[in-house]
CSV table of C-alpha atoms in Angstrom, one decimal:
chain,number,residue,atom,x,y,z
A,1,MET,CA,-146.3,-48.2,99.6
A,2,PHE,CA,-144.2,-45.0,99.7
A,3,GLU,CA,-145.2,-42.4,97.1
A,4,PRO,CA,-142.7,-39.5,96.8
A,5,ASN,CA,-144.0,-36.0,96.7
A,6,TYR,CA,-141.5,-33.3,96.1
A,7,GLN,CA,-143.9,-30.7,97.5
A,8,ASN,CA,-142.8,-31.8,101.0
A,9,ILE,CA,-139.2,-30.5,100.4
A,10,VAL,CA,-140.6,-27.3,98.8
A,11,ASP,CA,-142.7,-26.7,101.8
A,12,ALA,CA,-139.8,-27.2,104.2
A,13,ALA,CA,-137.6,-24.9,102.1
A,14,ARG,CA,-140.3,-22.3,102.2
A,15,ASN,CA,-140.4,-22.7,106.0
A,16,LYS,CA,-143.7,-24.5,106.2
A,17,GLU,CA,-144.2,-27.7,108.2
A,18,ALA,CA,-144.4,-30.4,105.5
A,19,ALA,CA,-147.2,-33.0,105.5
A,20,ARG,CA,-144.5,-35.6,105.8
A,21,LEU,CA,-141.1,-34.9,107.4
A,22,PRO,CA,-138.7,-34.9,104.4
A,23,LEU,CA,-135.4,-36.8,104.3
A,24,TYR,CA,-132.6,-34.7,102.8
A,25,GLU,CA,-128.9,-35.3,102.0
A,26,HIS,CA,-126.6,-32.8,100.4
A,27,ASN,CA,-124.7,-35.7,98.8
A,28,VAL,CA,-124.6,-39.5,99.1
A,29,SER,CA,-121.4,-41.2,97.9
A,30,SER,CA,-121.9,-43.5,94.9
A,31,GLU,CA,-119.7,-45.9,96.7
A,32,VAL,CA,-122.2,-46.1,99.6
A,33,ILE,CA,-125.0,-46.5,97.1
A,34,LYS,CA,-123.1,-49.3,95.4
A,35,GLU,CA,-122.7,-51.1,98.8
A,36,ILE,CA,-126.4,-50.8,99.5
A,37,THR,CA,-127.8,-51.6,96.0
A,38,GLY,CA,-125.0,-53.6,94.4
A,39,GLN,CA,-125.0,-51.3,91.4
A,40,ASP,CA,-121.7,-50.1,90.1
A,41,LEU,CA,-122.9,-46.5,89.6
A,42,PRO,CA,-119.5,-44.8,89.4
A,43,SER,CA,-118.4,-46.7,86.3
A,44,LEU,CA,-121.8,-46.0,84.6
A,45,PHE,CA,-121.4,-42.3,85.3
A,46,GLU,CA,-118.3,-42.2,83.2
A,47,GLY,CA,-119.8,-44.2,80.3
A,48,ASP,CA,-121.7,-43.4,77.1
A,49,ASP,CA,-125.2,-41.9,77.0
A,50,ARG,CA,-126.8,-45.3,77.5
A,51,ASP,CA,-124.7,-45.9,80.6
A,52,ILE,CA,-125.5,-42.4,81.9
A,53,HIS,CA,-129.3,-43.1,81.6
A,54,GLU,CA,-128.8,-46.4,83.4
A,55,PHE,CA,-126.9,-44.5,86.1
A,56,PHE,CA,-129.7,-42.1,86.7
A,57,ARG,CA,-132.3,-44.9,86.7
A,58,GLY,CA,-130.4,-46.6,89.5
A,59,TYR,CA,-129.5,-43.3,91.3
A,60,CYS,CA,-133.1,-41.9,91.2
A,61,ASN,CA,-134.6,-45.2,92.3
A,62,PHE,CA,-132.1,-45.4,95.2
A,63,PHE,CA,-133.6,-42.1,96.6
A,64,LYS,CA,-137.2,-43.2,95.9
A,65,ASP,CA,-136.7,-46.7,97.5
A,66,ASN,CA,-135.3,-45.1,100.6
A,67,GLY,CA,-138.1,-42.7,101.3
A,68,TYR,CA,-136.8,-39.5,99.7
A,69,ASP,CA,-139.1,-37.0,97.9
A,70,VAL,CA,-136.2,-35.5,95.9
A,71,VAL,CA,-133.1,-36.6,94.1
A,72,THR,CA,-130.0,-34.7,95.1
A,73,PHE,CA,-127.8,-33.8,92.2
A,74,GLU,CA,-125.4,-31.1,91.2
A,75,GLU,CA,-122.4,-30.6,89.0
A,76,CYS,CA,-119.6,-28.3,90.3
A,77,ILE,CA,-118.2,-25.3,88.4
A,78,GLY,CA,-114.7,-26.1,89.8
A,79,GLN,CA,-114.5,-29.2,87.8
A,80,ILE,CA,-114.4,-27.3,84.5
A,81,MET,CA,-112.5,-24.1,85.4
A,82,PRO,CA,-109.1,-24.3,83.6
A,83,GLY,CA,-106.2,-24.7,86.1
A,84,ALA,CA,-108.6,-25.0,89.1
A,85,GLY,CA,-108.1,-27.5,91.9
A,86,ALA,CA,-106.4,-25.3,94.6
A,87,LEU,CA,-109.6,-25.5,96.9
A,88,GLY,CA,-108.4,-27.6,99.8
A,89,ASP,CA,-105.4,-29.1,98.0
A,90,CYS,CA,-102.1,-27.5,98.9
A,91,ARG,CA,-100.3,-29.6,96.3
A,92,VAL,CA,-102.0,-27.6,93.5
A,93,THR,CA,-100.2,-24.4,92.3
A,94,PRO,CA,-102.9,-21.7,92.2
A,95,VAL,CA,-103.6,-20.6,88.6
A,96,ILE,CA,-104.2,-17.0,89.7
A,97,GLN,CA,-101.6,-15.4,91.9
A,98,ASP,CA,-101.4,-11.9,90.6
A,99,GLU,CA,-103.1,-9.3,88.3
A,100,ASP,CA,-101.5,-10.7,85.2
A,101,ASP,CA,-102.9,-14.2,85.9
A,102,PHE,CA,-106.3,-12.7,86.5
A,103,LYS,CA,-106.3,-10.8,83.2
A,104,ALA,CA,-105.0,-13.8,81.2
A,105,TYR,CA,-107.6,-16.2,82.7
A,106,PRO,CA,-110.2,-17.4,80.2
A,107,TRP,CA,-113.3,-16.2,82.1
A,108,ASP,CA,-115.5,-16.1,79.0
A,109,GLU,CA,-115.0,-19.7,78.2
A,110,ILE,CA,-116.2,-21.1,81.5
A,111,PRO,CA,-120.0,-21.1,80.9
A,112,GLU,CA,-119.7,-23.0,77.6
A,113,LEU,CA,-117.2,-25.5,79.2
A,114,TYR,CA,-119.8,-26.1,81.9
A,115,PHE,CA,-122.6,-27.0,79.6
A,116,LYS,CA,-120.4,-28.9,77.2
A,117,LYS,CA,-119.4,-31.3,80.0
A,118,PHE,CA,-122.6,-31.5,82.0
A,119,SER,CA,-125.7,-30.9,79.9
A,120,ARG,CA,-126.0,-34.6,79.0
A,121,TYR,CA,-126.2,-35.5,82.7
A,122,PHE,CA,-128.9,-33.0,83.5
A,123,SER,CA,-130.9,-34.2,80.4
A,124,ALA,CA,-130.6,-37.8,81.5
A,125,LEU,CA,-131.7,-36.8,85.0
A,126,ARG,CA,-134.8,-35.3,83.6
A,127,ASP,CA,-135.5,-38.4,81.5
A,128,GLU,CA,-135.2,-40.8,84.4
A,129,MET,CA,-136.9,-38.8,87.1
A,130,PRO,CA,-139.5,-41.0,88.9
A,131,GLU,CA,-143.1,-39.8,89.2
A,132,GLY,CA,-143.7,-37.5,92.1
A,133,MET,CA,-140.1,-36.5,92.4
A,134,LYS,CA,-137.9,-33.6,91.3
A,135,ALA,CA,-134.3,-32.8,91.9
A,136,ILE,CA,-132.7,-30.6,94.5
A,137,GLY,CA,-129.3,-29.1,93.8
A,138,GLY,CA,-128.2,-27.5,90.5
A,139,VAL,CA,-124.9,-25.6,89.8
A,140,GLY,CA,-122.5,-26.7,92.5
A,141,ASN,CA,-119.8,-24.5,94.1
A,142,GLY,CA,-120.6,-21.0,95.4
A,143,ILE,CA,-118.6,-17.8,94.9
A,144,PHE,CA,-116.1,-18.3,97.7
A,145,GLU,CA,-115.2,-21.9,96.7
A,146,CYS,CA,-114.7,-20.9,93.1
A,147,VAL,CA,-112.3,-18.1,94.0
A,148,GLN,CA,-110.3,-20.5,96.3
A,149,ASP,CA,-110.2,-23.1,93.5
A,150,LEU,CA,-108.2,-20.6,91.5
A,151,THR,CA,-106.1,-18.9,94.2
A,152,SER,CA,-106.1,-21.4,97.1
A,153,TYR,CA,-107.2,-20.1,100.6
A,154,GLN,CA,-103.7,-19.2,101.6
A,155,GLY,CA,-103.1,-17.5,98.2
A,156,LEU,CA,-106.3,-15.5,98.6
A,157,CYS,CA,-105.2,-14.3,102.0
A,158,TYR,CA,-101.9,-13.1,100.4
A,159,ILE,CA,-103.8,-11.3,97.7
A,160,SER,CA,-106.0,-9.6,100.2
A,161,ALA,CA,-102.9,-8.1,101.8
A,162,ASP,CA,-100.9,-7.4,98.7
A,163,ASP,CA,-103.4,-6.3,96.1
A,164,GLU,CA,-106.8,-5.0,97.4
A,165,ASP,CA,-108.1,-4.2,93.9
A,166,LEU,CA,-107.4,-7.8,92.7
A,167,TYR,CA,-108.9,-9.2,95.9
A,168,HIS,CA,-112.2,-7.4,95.2
A,169,ALA,CA,-112.1,-8.1,91.4
A,170,LEU,CA,-111.8,-11.8,92.0
A,171,PHE,CA,-115.2,-12.1,93.8
A,172,LYS,CA,-116.9,-9.8,91.3
A,173,LYS,CA,-115.6,-11.7,88.3
A,174,VAL,CA,-116.5,-15.1,89.7
A,175,GLY,CA,-119.9,-13.7,90.6
A,176,GLU,CA,-120.5,-12.5,87.1
A,177,THR,CA,-119.3,-15.8,85.6
A,178,ASN,CA,-121.3,-18.0,87.9
A,179,LEU,CA,-124.4,-15.9,87.2
A,180,LYS,CA,-124.1,-16.5,83.5
A,181,ILE,CA,-124.0,-20.3,84.2
A,182,TRP,CA,-127.0,-20.1,86.4
A,183,GLN,CA,-129.0,-18.0,83.9
A,184,ARG,CA,-128.6,-20.7,81.2
A,185,PHE,CA,-129.1,-23.5,83.7
A,186,MET,CA,-132.4,-22.2,84.9
A,187,LYS,CA,-133.6,-21.7,81.3
A,188,GLU,CA,-132.6,-25.2,80.2
A,189,PHE,CA,-132.9,-27.3,83.3
A,190,GLY,CA,-134.8,-25.4,85.9
A,191,ASP,CA,-137.9,-27.5,85.3
A,192,VAL,CA,-136.0,-30.6,86.6
A,193,TYR,CA,-135.5,-28.9,90.0
A,194,CYS,CA,-137.9,-28.0,92.8
A,195,VAL,CA,-135.3,-26.4,95.1
A,196,LEU,CA,-132.0,-24.9,93.9
A,197,ARG,CA,-128.8,-24.7,95.9
A,198,PHE,CA,-125.1,-24.3,95.9
A,199,GLY,CA,-122.6,-25.2,98.6
A,200,ASP,CA,-120.1,-22.5,99.7
A,201,ASP,CA,-118.3,-23.3,102.9
A,202,MET,CA,-117.7,-19.9,104.5
A,203,GLY,CA,-116.7,-21.0,108.0
A,204,TYR,CA,-114.9,-23.4,110.2
A,205,LYS,CA,-115.4,-24.3,113.9
A,206,CYS,CA,-114.7,-20.9,115.3
A,207,SER,CA,-115.7,-18.2,112.8
A,208,THR,CA,-116.0,-17.3,109.1
A,209,LEU,CA,-113.0,-18.1,107.0
A,210,LEU,CA,-112.8,-14.5,105.9
A,211,SER,CA,-113.7,-11.7,108.2
A,212,PRO,CA,-117.4,-11.1,108.6
A,213,THR,CA,-117.0,-7.7,107.0
A,214,ASP,CA,-115.3,-9.2,103.9
A,215,THR,CA,-117.8,-11.9,103.7
A,216,LYS,CA,-120.7,-9.5,103.8
A,217,GLU,CA,-119.1,-7.0,101.4
A,218,LEU,CA,-117.5,-9.4,98.8
A,219,ILE,CA,-119.2,-12.8,98.9
A,220,LEU,CA,-122.8,-12.1,99.8
A,221,PRO,CA,-123.5,-9.4,97.1
A,222,GLU,CA,-122.5,-12.0,94.5
A,223,TYR,CA,-125.0,-14.4,95.9
A,224,LYS,CA,-128.0,-12.1,95.6
A,225,PRO,CA,-128.3,-12.0,91.7
A,226,ILE,CA,-128.3,-15.9,91.7
A,227,VAL,CA,-130.9,-16.1,94.5
A,228,ASP,CA,-133.0,-13.5,92.8
A,229,LEU,CA,-132.8,-15.4,89.6
A,230,VAL,CA,-134.0,-18.6,91.3
A,231,HIS,CA,-136.9,-16.7,92.9
A,232,SER,CA,-137.9,-15.3,89.5
A,233,TYR,CA,-138.7,-18.9,88.6
A,234,ASN,CA,-140.8,-19.2,91.7
A,235,LYS,CA,-138.4,-21.7,93.3
A,236,PRO,CA,-136.8,-21.6,96.8
A,237,PHE,CA,-133.1,-21.3,97.3
A,238,LEU,CA,-131.2,-23.5,99.8
A,239,LEU,CA,-127.7,-22.5,101.0
A,240,HIS,CA,-125.3,-25.2,102.1
A,241,SER,CA,-122.5,-23.8,104.2
A,242,CYS,CA,-120.3,-25.5,106.8
A,243,GLY,CA,-118.8,-23.7,109.7
A,244,LYS,CA,-119.8,-21.1,112.3
A,245,ILE,CA,-121.4,-18.4,110.2
A,246,PHE,CA,-123.7,-16.8,112.7
A,247,ASP,CA,-122.0,-13.5,112.1
A,248,VAL,CA,-123.4,-13.3,108.6
A,249,MET,CA,-126.7,-15.2,108.9
A,250,ASP,CA,-128.8,-12.1,109.3
A,251,ASP,CA,-127.4,-10.7,106.1
A,252,LEU,CA,-127.9,-14.0,104.3
A,253,ILE,CA,-131.6,-14.0,105.3
A,254,GLU,CA,-132.5,-10.3,105.1
A,255,LYS,CA,-130.2,-9.0,102.3
A,256,VAL,CA,-129.5,-12.1,100.1
A,257,GLY,CA,-132.9,-13.7,100.7
A,258,ILE,CA,-132.0,-17.3,101.1
A,259,ASP,CA,-135.1,-19.5,101.9
A,260,ALA,CA,-133.3,-22.3,103.7
A,261,LYS,CA,-130.0,-23.3,105.1
A,262,HIS,CA,-128.2,-26.7,105.5
A,263,SER,CA,-125.2,-27.9,107.4
A,264,ASN,CA,-124.7,-28.3,111.1
A,265,GLU,CA,-122.0,-29.8,113.3
A,266,ASP,CA,-122.6,-30.4,117.0
A,267,GLN,CA,-119.1,-29.0,117.9
A,268,ILE,CA,-120.3,-25.7,116.5
A,269,ALA,CA,-124.0,-25.7,117.4
A,270,ALA,CA,-126.5,-28.6,117.5
A,271,PHE,CA,-129.3,-28.4,115.0
A,272,PRO,CA,-131.9,-27.2,117.5
A,273,VAL,CA,-129.8,-24.1,118.1
A,274,TRP,CA,-130.0,-23.2,114.4
A,275,VAL,CA,-133.7,-23.9,114.4
A,276,GLU,CA,-134.3,-21.8,117.5
A,277,LYS,CA,-132.3,-18.9,116.1
A,278,TYR,CA,-133.7,-18.9,112.5
A,279,GLY,CA,-136.7,-21.2,112.4
A,280,ASP,CA,-139.1,-18.2,112.4
A,281,LYS,CA,-137.4,-16.9,109.2
A,282,ILE,CA,-136.0,-19.8,107.1
A,283,GLY,CA,-136.3,-23.5,106.6
A,284,ASN,CA,-133.6,-25.6,108.3
A,285,PHE,CA,-132.2,-28.8,106.7
A,286,GLY,CA,-129.9,-31.3,108.4
A,287,GLY,CA,-130.1,-32.4,112.0
A,288,ILE,CA,-127.9,-35.4,112.8
A,289,ASP,CA,-124.2,-34.9,113.2
A,290,VAL,CA,-122.1,-37.2,110.8
A,291,ASP,CA,-120.0,-38.4,113.7
A,292,VAL,CA,-123.2,-39.5,115.5
A,293,ILE,CA,-124.3,-41.5,112.4
A,294,CYS,CA,-120.9,-43.2,112.3
A,295,ASN,CA,-120.5,-44.0,116.0
A,296,TYR,CA,-124.0,-44.4,117.6
A,297,SER,CA,-125.8,-47.7,117.9
A,298,LYS,CA,-129.3,-47.7,116.4
A,299,PRO,CA,-131.0,-47.3,119.8
A,300,GLU,CA,-128.7,-44.4,120.6
A,301,LEU,CA,-129.3,-42.8,117.3
A,302,LYS,CA,-133.0,-43.1,117.7
A,303,GLU,CA,-132.9,-41.4,121.1
A,304,TYR,CA,-130.7,-38.6,119.6
A,305,PHE,CA,-133.1,-38.2,116.6
A,306,LEU,CA,-136.2,-38.0,118.8
A,307,ASP,CA,-134.5,-35.4,121.0
A,308,VAL,CA,-133.7,-33.3,118.0
A,309,ILE,CA,-137.3,-33.5,116.7
A,310,GLU,CA,-138.8,-32.7,120.0
A,311,LYS,CA,-136.7,-29.6,120.4
A,312,CYS,CA,-137.5,-28.5,116.8
A,313,LYS,CA,-141.3,-28.8,117.0
A,314,ASN,CA,-143.3,-25.8,116.0
A,315,HIS,CA,-140.2,-24.0,114.6
A,316,GLY,CA,-141.0,-23.9,110.9
A,317,GLY,CA,-139.9,-26.0,108.0
A,318,ILE,CA,-137.5,-28.8,108.6
A,319,ALA,CA,-135.9,-31.5,106.5
A,320,VAL,CA,-133.9,-34.1,108.3
A,321,GLY,CA,-130.7,-36.0,107.5
A,322,THR,CA,-127.1,-35.6,108.3
A,323,GLY,CA,-125.7,-32.2,109.1
A,324,ASN,CA,-123.3,-32.6,106.1
A,325,SER,CA,-123.4,-35.5,103.7
A,326,ILE,CA,-122.8,-39.2,103.3
A,327,PRO,CA,-119.2,-39.6,102.1
A,328,ALA,CA,-117.6,-42.9,101.3
A,329,TYR,CA,-116.3,-43.4,104.9
A,330,VAL,CA,-119.8,-43.5,106.4
A,331,PRO,CA,-120.7,-47.2,107.0
A,332,ALA,CA,-123.7,-48.1,104.8
A,333,ASP,CA,-125.5,-49.9,107.7
A,334,LYS,CA,-125.2,-46.8,109.9
A,335,TYR,CA,-126.6,-44.6,107.1
A,336,LEU,CA,-129.5,-47.1,106.7
A,337,ASN,CA,-130.1,-46.9,110.5
A,338,MET,CA,-130.8,-43.2,110.2
A,339,ILE,CA,-133.2,-43.7,107.2
A,340,GLU,CA,-135.1,-46.5,109.0
A,341,ILE,CA,-135.5,-44.4,112.2
A,342,VAL,CA,-136.8,-41.4,110.3
A,343,ARG,CA,-139.2,-43.6,108.2
A,344,GLU,CA,-140.4,-45.4,111.3
A,345,TYR,CA,-141.1,-42.0,112.9
A,346,ARG,CA,-143.1,-41.0,109.8
A,347,GLY,CA,-145.1,-44.2,109.8
A,348,ASP,CA,-143.9,-45.3,106.4
A,349,TYR,CA,-143.9,-49.0,107.4
A,350,ARG,CA,-147.5,-49.2,108.7
């Protein structure tokens, strides 16, 4: 019988080869979990405290039953920022467009709003955590995503051209605000987690979304206090970032101090490329392109997986899963194919 052990993920994040190759997903859609288990988790999540505890019993057991050592869970800052929503949605009018908007914004209220909304979820997660498991995740949204949620990407580009002082101030203020949330989070809920992370998509298929210089000078310095805080609790930090971010990876590793990185897309670089470049320095999470999961037959997927594993041998800590996540459009049977292939490779069914 499978017995979870969160130390496997910790070892991978610390760039050590784990005793058992860990499965990892940045996120699994509740709709996909519902299709697999028959449990209506989305409705429970929006219920009262009893419903929320029932949600986490089902949610945690889903990960345990499918061979994971950790439960992936985060709550995103963008959900509670007043007027936010411009990240990736051009229909939303940005709440911050100029200096007056910036000065009028209720920055000091954000940490309290975060814990008022989400503390009961983190507490219930603690209560329902299966033996041998811990969570991976924490405070969702990184610095860049939070800025864009207030300005939009296009609006941020206009600000960068029109008001350099505001452009710089946005990153600094968001960094200060997010750090306050993280400080309280680690004190109140850090024990629930074995690896901490946030997602901050800094790139697309060709490059970073901001220039490498701006990324290094404005975004990454705001990462470092959060990563240092996580390290002060003797826990590793995992960065999830989509896109071609090779131009800033050395700074992320050497100056920010990330322990591991997740997200890969074959159109940008296959997982073994990331491992070859950085496997001597950090753990690497991911491996299987989401398009591959959706479109390959099980035999084809197995051949793909074994090729990835063979190319990544002896290159440090690895946790395997999709290169991004399992959104609702991923067929449940295709997702289960991946899990079964990994677990067969590990020998879980012997």
